[in-house]
Amino acid sequence: MQISKGVEWAAHAAVLLSALPTGRGLKAEALARYHSVPGPYMAKQMQALSKAGIVQTARGKHGGYRLARPAGEITLWDIMTAIEGSKSAFTCTEIRQNGPCGATPEQCRKKCAIAAAFHAAEVAFRESLQAISLVEIAAGVAADSPRKHLRNVGAWLEKEAVAIG
Amino acid sequence: MQISKGVEWAAHAAVLLSALPTGRGLKAEALARYHSVPGPYMAKQMQALSKAGIVQTARGKHGGYRLARPAGEITLWDIMTAIEGSKSAFTCTEIRQNGPCGATPEQCRKKCAIAAAFHAAEVAFRESLQAISLVEIAAGVAADSPRKHLRNVGAWLEKEAVAIG
């Protein structure tokens, strides 16, 4: 069970965007440069976030991305499903219906006990990520960073931010 | 984030083994036939369960598998990690240390807030699966099955079970 690297990148990019004032955004290229990751791959994650309604895009010379809604309303679960989709991790192929003692479809109206247990674990996973918004992450990052580092980030954002309607 | 089909197969096989009396086992071939799944792939899952100490093997003519410890001491988490390994689903590549405003290693002694949130979600997932043993699953299956179906399963097991020391 693996979560793709794109989720890490998208989460970091979204947290950075949450530090921008209203009406300002960052180009995908700047987001890639800030995190020292390949531009096309970062652009791909930003497109997925855009498709999921988490960021908004402006095209053209000053094109860039900004959050589409308040940071407190964007959770890590939103980011993860934007990148990975929301398909269950566990797929039940109903093998209890197979073979010499296979259960009949009528006997299988209730979810298989194995599938139900994995479903419950996935709900626990989801609820944990749904409880953490970009605001909590940004606050955690700020609390762990020396003031000088935060000033550097602020100066970089000031330099790179583009106007975005 | 996907859990491999092998986890489903291994979980079903382990639940079936939990229904056998002490000293009896099933061949991988019989486990495959019972679930109507390809023999070599089922054998591969059983080898992984064996390597993880969840089942014991007897080689030779009457070779087969039985649970290596009481069913109440084998959880779905044990089964899943036997097949998938116990590596975290989320991998933090420390991209906060990258780029023009990269944090120094000294500033990164504490886990990144994003990695910490994914870790917490994975702990919730793990604890949920650790709370469910083969006993609970078998009880769930039995409760959902008509008596006739359970009799069929019992008769099949009686026919196929091999002695295993």
CSV table of C-alpha atoms in Angstrom, one decimal:
chain,number,residue,atom,x,y,z
A,1,MET,CA,0.0,0.0,0.0
A,2,GLN,CA,1.8,3.1,-1.2
A,3,ILE,CA,0.8,6.8,-1.4
A,4,SER,CA,2.4,8.4,-4.5
A,5,LYS,CA,5.1,11.0,-4.2
A,6,GLY,CA,2.7,13.4,-6.0
A,7,VAL,CA,0.6,13.6,-2.8
A,8,GLU,CA,3.6,14.9,-0.8
A,9,TRP,CA,4.4,17.4,-3.5
A,10,ALA,CA,0.8,18.6,-3.8
A,11,ALA,CA,0.4,18.9,0.0
A,12,HIS,CA,3.6,21.0,0.3
A,13,ALA,CA,2.5,23.2,-2.7
A,14,ALA,CA,-1.0,23.8,-1.2
A,15,VAL,CA,0.5,24.7,2.2
A,16,LEU,CA,2.8,27.3,0.5
A,17,LEU,CA,-0.2,28.7,-1.4
A,18,SER,CA,-2.0,29.1,1.9
A,19,ALA,CA,0.6,31.6,3.0
A,20,LEU,CA,-0.2,34.0,0.1
A,21,PRO,CA,-2.5,37.0,0.6
A,22,THR,CA,-5.9,37.1,-1.3
A,23,GLY,CA,-5.5,37.8,-5.0
A,24,ARG,CA,-2.0,36.5,-5.3
A,25,GLY,CA,-0.8,33.1,-6.7
A,26,LEU,CA,2.2,31.2,-7.8
A,27,LYS,CA,3.2,29.7,-11.1
A,28,ALA,CA,3.6,25.9,-11.3
A,29,GLU,CA,7.2,26.7,-12.3
A,30,ALA,CA,7.8,28.7,-9.1
A,31,LEU,CA,6.2,26.0,-7.0
A,32,ALA,CA,8.6,23.4,-8.6
A,33,ARG,CA,11.6,25.7,-8.0
A,34,TYR,CA,10.7,26.4,-4.4
A,35,HIS,CA,10.6,22.6,-3.7
A,36,SER,CA,13.4,21.7,-6.1
A,37,VAL,CA,11.3,19.2,-7.9
A,38,PRO,CA,10.8,18.6,-11.7
A,39,GLY,CA,8.6,21.3,-13.2
A,40,PRO,CA,6.4,19.0,-15.4
A,41,TYR,CA,5.7,16.6,-12.5
A,42,MET,CA,4.7,19.5,-10.2
A,43,ALA,CA,2.5,21.0,-13.0
A,44,LYS,CA,0.8,17.6,-13.2
A,45,GLN,CA,-0.1,17.6,-9.5
A,46,MET,CA,-1.3,21.2,-9.7
A,47,GLN,CA,-3.6,20.3,-12.6
A,48,ALA,CA,-5.0,17.5,-10.5
A,49,LEU,CA,-5.6,19.9,-7.6
A,50,SER,CA,-7.3,22.3,-10.1
A,51,LYS,CA,-9.5,19.5,-11.5
A,52,ALA,CA,-10.6,18.7,-7.9
A,53,GLY,CA,-11.5,22.3,-7.2
A,54,ILE,CA,-8.8,22.8,-4.6
A,55,VAL,CA,-6.8,25.5,-6.6
A,56,GLN,CA,-7.8,28.0,-9.2
A,57,THR,CA,-5.8,28.8,-12.3
A,58,ALA,CA,-5.2,31.9,-14.2
A,59,ARG,CA,-3.8,31.4,-17.7
A,60,GLY,CA,-1.6,33.6,-19.7
A,61,LYS,CA,1.5,35.7,-19.0
A,62,HIS,CA,0.8,36.0,-15.3
A,63,GLY,CA,-0.8,32.6,-15.0
A,64,GLY,CA,-0.6,30.8,-11.7
A,65,TYR,CA,-2.4,29.0,-9.0
A,66,ARG,CA,-4.1,30.1,-5.8
A,67,LEU,CA,-6.3,28.2,-3.4
A,68,ALA,CA,-9.9,28.0,-4.6
A,69,ARG,CA,-11.3,28.1,-1.0
A,70,PRO,CA,-10.2,29.0,2.5
A,71,ALA,CA,-7.2,26.9,3.7
A,72,GLY,CA,-9.3,25.8,6.7
A,73,GLU,CA,-11.7,24.1,4.3
A,74,ILE,CA,-9.0,22.1,2.5
A,75,THR,CA,-8.0,18.9,4.3
A,76,LEU,CA,-5.2,16.5,3.6
A,77,TRP,CA,-7.8,14.0,2.5
A,78,ASP,CA,-9.0,16.4,-0.2
A,79,ILE,CA,-5.4,16.7,-1.4
A,80,MET,CA,-4.8,13.0,-1.3
A,81,THR,CA,-8.0,12.1,-3.2
A,82,ALA,CA,-7.3,14.9,-5.8
A,83,ILE,CA,-4.0,13.1,-6.6
A,84,GLU,CA,-4.9,9.4,-6.1
A,85,GLY,CA,-8.6,9.3,-6.6
A,86,SER,CA,-11.1,8.1,-4.0
A,87,LYS,CA,-11.2,4.4,-4.9
A,88,SER,CA,-11.0,2.1,-1.8
A,89,ALA,CA,-7.6,0.7,-1.1
A,90,PHE,CA,-9.1,-2.7,-0.5
A,91,THR,CA,-11.0,-4.3,-3.4
A,92,CYS,CA,-13.3,-7.2,-2.5
A,93,THR,CA,-13.6,-9.5,-5.5
A,94,GLU,CA,-16.3,-11.6,-3.7
A,95,ILE,CA,-14.2,-14.8,-3.7
A,96,ARG,CA,-16.5,-16.2,-1.1
A,97,GLN,CA,-18.9,-16.8,-4.0
A,98,ASN,CA,-16.3,-19.0,-5.7
A,99,GLY,CA,-15.5,-22.7,-5.6
A,100,PRO,CA,-17.1,-25.9,-4.3
A,101,CYS,CA,-18.7,-24.2,-1.3
A,102,GLY,CA,-19.3,-20.8,-2.9
A,103,ALA,CA,-22.0,-18.7,-1.2
A,104,THR,CA,-25.0,-17.7,-3.3
A,105,PRO,CA,-25.4,-14.0,-4.2
A,106,GLU,CA,-28.5,-14.0,-1.9
A,107,GLN,CA,-26.2,-15.0,1.0
A,108,CYS,CA,-23.9,-12.1,0.1
A,109,ARG,CA,-26.1,-9.1,0.5
A,110,LYS,CA,-24.1,-8.1,3.5
A,111,LYS,CA,-20.5,-7.1,3.0
A,112,CYS,CA,-18.0,-9.9,3.6
A,113,ALA,CA,-16.5,-9.7,7.1
A,114,ILE,CA,-13.0,-9.3,5.7
A,115,ALA,CA,-14.1,-6.4,3.3
A,116,ALA,CA,-16.0,-4.8,6.2
A,117,ALA,CA,-12.9,-4.8,8.4
A,118,PHE,CA,-10.8,-3.2,5.7
A,119,HIS,CA,-13.5,-0.7,5.0
A,120,ALA,CA,-13.6,0.3,8.7
A,121,ALA,CA,-9.8,0.7,8.7
A,122,GLU,CA,-10.0,2.9,5.6
A,123,VAL,CA,-12.7,5.0,7.3
A,124,ALA,CA,-10.4,5.5,10.3
A,125,PHE,CA,-7.6,6.6,7.9
A,126,ARG,CA,-9.9,9.0,6.0
A,127,GLU,CA,-11.3,10.6,9.1
A,128,SER,CA,-7.8,11.2,10.5
A,129,LEU,CA,-6.8,13.1,7.3
A,130,GLN,CA,-10.1,14.9,7.1
A,131,ALA,CA,-9.4,16.3,10.6
A,132,ILE,CA,-6.3,18.1,9.4
A,133,SER,CA,-6.6,21.2,7.2
A,134,LEU,CA,-3.9,23.3,5.5
A,135,VAL,CA,-4.4,25.8,8.4
A,136,GLU,CA,-3.2,23.1,11.0
A,137,ILE,CA,-0.3,22.1,8.7
A,138,ALA,CA,0.8,25.7,8.2
A,139,ALA,CA,0.6,26.4,11.9
A,140,GLY,CA,2.7,23.3,12.6
A,141,VAL,CA,5.3,24.4,10.0
A,142,ALA,CA,5.4,27.9,11.5
A,143,ALA,CA,5.7,26.6,15.0
A,144,ASP,CA,8.7,24.4,14.1
A,145,SER,CA,10.5,27.1,12.0
A,146,PRO,CA,13.0,29.8,13.3
A,147,ARG,CA,11.8,33.3,12.6
A,148,LYS,CA,14.6,33.9,10.1
A,149,HIS,CA,13.4,31.0,8.0
A,150,LEU,CA,9.9,32.3,8.0
A,151,ARG,CA,11.2,35.8,6.9
A,152,ASN,CA,13.1,34.1,4.0
A,153,VAL,CA,9.9,32.4,2.9
A,154,GLY,CA,8.0,35.6,3.2
A,155,ALA,CA,10.6,37.5,1.1
A,156,TRP,CA,10.6,34.7,-1.6
A,157,LEU,CA,6.8,34.7,-1.8
A,158,GLU,CA,6.8,38.5,-2.1
A,159,LYS,CA,9.2,38.3,-5.0
A,160,GLU,CA,7.5,35.4,-6.8
A,161,ALA,CA,3.8,35.9,-6.2
A,162,VAL,CA,1.7,37.0,-9.3
A,163,ALA,CA,-1.6,38.8,-9.3
A,164,ILE,CA,-4.4,36.4,-9.9
A,165,GLY,CA,-8.1,37.3,-10.0
B,1,MET,CA,-3.3,3.7,-2.6
B,2,GLN,CA,-4.1,0.1,-3.3
B,3,ILE,CA,-4.0,-3.1,-1.3
B,4,SER,CA,-3.0,-6.1,-3.4
B,5,LYS,CA,-5.4,-8.8,-4.3
B,6,GLY,CA,-3.1,-11.2,-2.5
B,7,VAL,CA,-4.1,-9.7,0.9
B,8,GLU,CA,-7.8,-10.6,0.2
B,9,TRP,CA,-6.8,-14.2,-0.8
B,10,ALA,CA,-4.5,-14.7,2.1
B,11,ALA,CA,-7.1,-13.4,4.6
B,12,HIS,CA,-9.7,-15.8,3.2
B,13,ALA,CA,-7.3,-18.7,3.3
B,14,ALA,CA,-6.3,-17.9,6.9
B,15,VAL,CA,-10.0,-17.8,7.9
B,16,LEU,CA,-10.6,-21.1,6.3
B,17,LEU,CA,-7.6,-22.6,8.1
B,18,SER,CA,-8.9,-21.3,11.4
B,19,ALA,CA,-11.9,-23.7,11.0
B,20,LEU,CA,-9.7,-26.8,11.1
B,21,PRO,CA,-9.1,-28.9,14.2
B,22,THR,CA,-5.6,-29.0,15.7
B,23,GLY,CA,-3.2,-31.2,13.8
B,24,ARG,CA,-5.0,-30.8,10.4
B,25,GLY,CA,-4.0,-28.5,7.5
B,26,LEU,CA,-4.8,-27.8,3.9
B,27,LYS,CA,-2.6,-28.0,0.8
B,28,ALA,CA,-2.1,-24.7,-1.1
B,29,GLU,CA,-3.7,-26.5,-4.1
B,30,ALA,CA,-6.9,-27.2,-2.0
B,31,LEU,CA,-6.9,-23.6,-0.7
B,32,ALA,CA,-6.7,-22.4,-4.3
B,33,ARG,CA,-9.5,-24.8,-5.4
B,34,TYR,CA,-11.7,-23.8,-2.5
B,35,HIS,CA,-11.5,-20.1,-3.6
B,36,SER,CA,-11.3,-20.8,-7.3
B,37,VAL,CA,-8.2,-18.8,-7.8
B,38,PRO,CA,-4.9,-19.7,-9.6
B,39,GLY,CA,-2.8,-22.2,-7.7
B,40,PRO,CA,0.6,-20.6,-8.1
B,41,TYR,CA,-0.6,-17.2,-6.9
B,42,MET,CA,-2.3,-18.7,-3.9
B,43,ALA,CA,0.8,-20.7,-3.1
B,44,LYS,CA,2.8,-17.5,-3.3
B,45,GLN,CA,0.5,-15.9,-0.6
B,46,MET,CA,0.8,-18.9,1.6
B,47,GLN,CA,4.6,-18.8,1.4
B,48,ALA,CA,4.5,-15.1,2.5
B,49,LEU,CA,2.2,-16.1,5.4
B,50,SER,CA,4.7,-18.9,6.3
B,51,LYS,CA,7.7,-16.5,6.1
B,52,ALA,CA,5.8,-14.1,8.5
B,53,GLY,CA,5.2,-16.9,11.0
B,54,ILE,CA,1.4,-16.9,10.5
B,55,VAL,CA,1.1,-20.4,9.1
B,56,GLN,CA,3.3,-23.5,9.4
B,57,THR,CA,4.1,-25.8,6.5
B,58,ALA,CA,4.7,-29.5,6.3
B,59,ARG,CA,6.5,-30.7,3.2
B,60,GLY,CA,6.2,-34.0,1.4
B,61,LYS,CA,3.2,-36.1,0.2
B,62,HIS,CA,0.8,-34.8,2.8
B,63,GLY,CA,2.3,-31.3,2.9
B,64,GLY,CA,0.0,-28.5,3.8
B,65,TYR,CA,-0.5,-25.4,5.8
B,66,ARG,CA,-2.0,-24.8,9.3
B,67,LEU,CA,-2.1,-21.7,11.4
B,68,ALA,CA,1.1,-21.3,13.4
B,69,ARG,CA,-0.7,-19.7,16.4
B,70,PRO,CA,-4.2,-19.4,17.8
B,71,ALA,CA,-6.6,-17.7,15.4
B,72,GLY,CA,-7.3,-15.1,18.1
B,73,GLU,CA,-3.7,-14.0,18.0
B,74,ILE,CA,-3.6,-13.4,14.2
B,75,THR,CA,-5.0,-10.1,13.1
B,76,LEU,CA,-5.9,-8.7,9.7
B,77,TRP,CA,-2.9,-6.3,10.2
B,78,ASP,CA,-0.6,-9.4,10.5
B,79,ILE,CA,-2.0,-10.8,7.3
B,80,MET,CA,-1.7,-7.5,5.4
B,81,THR,CA,1.9,-6.8,6.4
B,82,ALA,CA,2.8,-10.5,5.7
B,83,ILE,CA,1.8,-9.9,2.1
B,84,GLU,CA,2.5,-6.2,1.6
B,85,GLY,CA,5.4,-5.6,4.0
B,86,SER,CA,5.2,-3.0,6.8
B,87,LYS,CA,6.6,0.0,5.0
B,88,SER,CA,4.7,3.2,5.6
B,89,ALA,CA,2.2,4.1,2.8
B,90,PHE,CA,3.4,7.7,2.9
B,91,THR,CA,7.0,8.4,2.2
B,92,CYS,CA,8.4,11.7,3.3
B,93,THR,CA,11.3,12.7,1.0
B,94,GLU,CA,12.0,15.8,3.1
B,95,ILE,CA,11.3,18.3,0.3
B,96,ARG,CA,11.1,21.0,3.0
B,97,GLN,CA,14.9,20.9,2.9
B,98,ASN,CA,15.0,21.7,-0.8
B,99,GLY,CA,15.1,24.9,-2.8
B,100,PRO,CA,15.8,28.5,-2.1
B,101,CYS,CA,14.2,28.5,1.3
B,102,GLY,CA,15.1,24.9,2.3
B,103,ALA,CA,15.1,24.2,6.0
B,104,THR,CA,18.4,23.1,7.5
B,105,PRO,CA,18.7,19.5,8.8
B,106,GLU,CA,18.9,20.9,12.3
B,107,GLN,CA,15.5,22.6,11.8
B,108,CYS,CA,14.1,19.2,10.7
B,109,ARG,CA,14.7,17.0,13.7
B,110,LYS,CA,10.9,17.0,14.3
B,111,LYS,CA,8.9,15.1,11.6
B,112,CYS,CA,7.4,17.4,9.0
B,113,ALA,CA,3.7,18.4,9.9
B,114,ILE,CA,2.5,16.7,6.6
B,115,ALA,CA,4.4,13.5,7.3
B,116,ALA,CA,3.2,13.5,10.9
B,117,ALA,CA,-0.5,13.8,9.8
B,118,PHE,CA,-0.1,10.9,7.3
B,119,HIS,CA,1.6,8.9,10.0
B,120,ALA,CA,-1.3,9.5,12.4
B,121,ALA,CA,-3.7,8.4,9.7
B,122,GLU,CA,-1.7,5.2,9.1
B,123,VAL,CA,-1.7,4.5,12.8
B,124,ALA,CA,-5.5,4.8,12.9
B,125,PHE,CA,-5.7,2.4,9.9
B,126,ARG,CA,-3.3,-0.1,11.6
B,127,GLU,CA,-5.0,0.0,15.0
B,128,SER,CA,-8.3,-0.7,13.3
B,129,LEU,CA,-7.0,-3.9,11.6
B,130,GLN,CA,-5.1,-4.9,14.7
B,131,ALA,CA,-8.4,-5.0,16.6
B,132,ILE,CA,-9.8,-7.7,14.3
B,133,SER,CA,-8.5,-11.3,14.6
B,134,LEU,CA,-9.4,-14.3,12.5
B,135,VAL,CA,-11.8,-15.3,15.3
B,136,GLU,CA,-13.9,-12.2,14.8
B,137,ILE,CA,-13.9,-12.7,11.0
B,138,ALA,CA,-14.8,-16.4,11.3
B,139,ALA,CA,-17.6,-15.5,13.7
B,140,GLY,CA,-18.9,-12.9,11.3
B,141,VAL,CA,-18.8,-15.3,8.4
B,142,ALA,CA,-20.6,-18.0,10.4
B,143,ALA,CA,-23.3,-15.5,11.6
B,144,ASP,CA,-24.0,-14.5,8.0
B,145,SER,CA,-24.1,-18.0,6.6
B,146,PRO,CA,-27.1,-20.4,6.5
B,147,ARG,CA,-26.6,-23.7,8.4
B,148,LYS,CA,-26.6,-25.6,5.1
B,149,HIS,CA,-23.7,-23.6,3.8
B,150,LEU,CA,-21.6,-24.2,7.0
B,151,ARG,CA,-22.4,-28.0,6.8
B,152,ASN,CA,-21.1,-28.0,3.2
B,153,VAL,CA,-17.9,-26.2,4.2
B,154,GLY,CA,-17.5,-28.7,7.1
B,155,ALA,CA,-17.9,-31.7,4.8
B,156,TRP,CA,-15.4,-30.2,2.3
B,157,LEU,CA,-12.8,-29.6,5.0
B,158,GLU,CA,-13.3,-33.1,6.4
B,159,LYS,CA,-12.6,-34.5,2.9
B,160,GLU,CA,-9.6,-32.2,2.1
B,161,ALA,CA,-7.8,-31.8,5.4
B,162,VAL,CA,-4.4,-33.5,5.7
B,163,ALA,CA,-2.6,-34.5,8.9
B,164,ILE,CA,0.1,-32.0,9.8
B,165,GLY,CA,2.3,-32.2,12.8
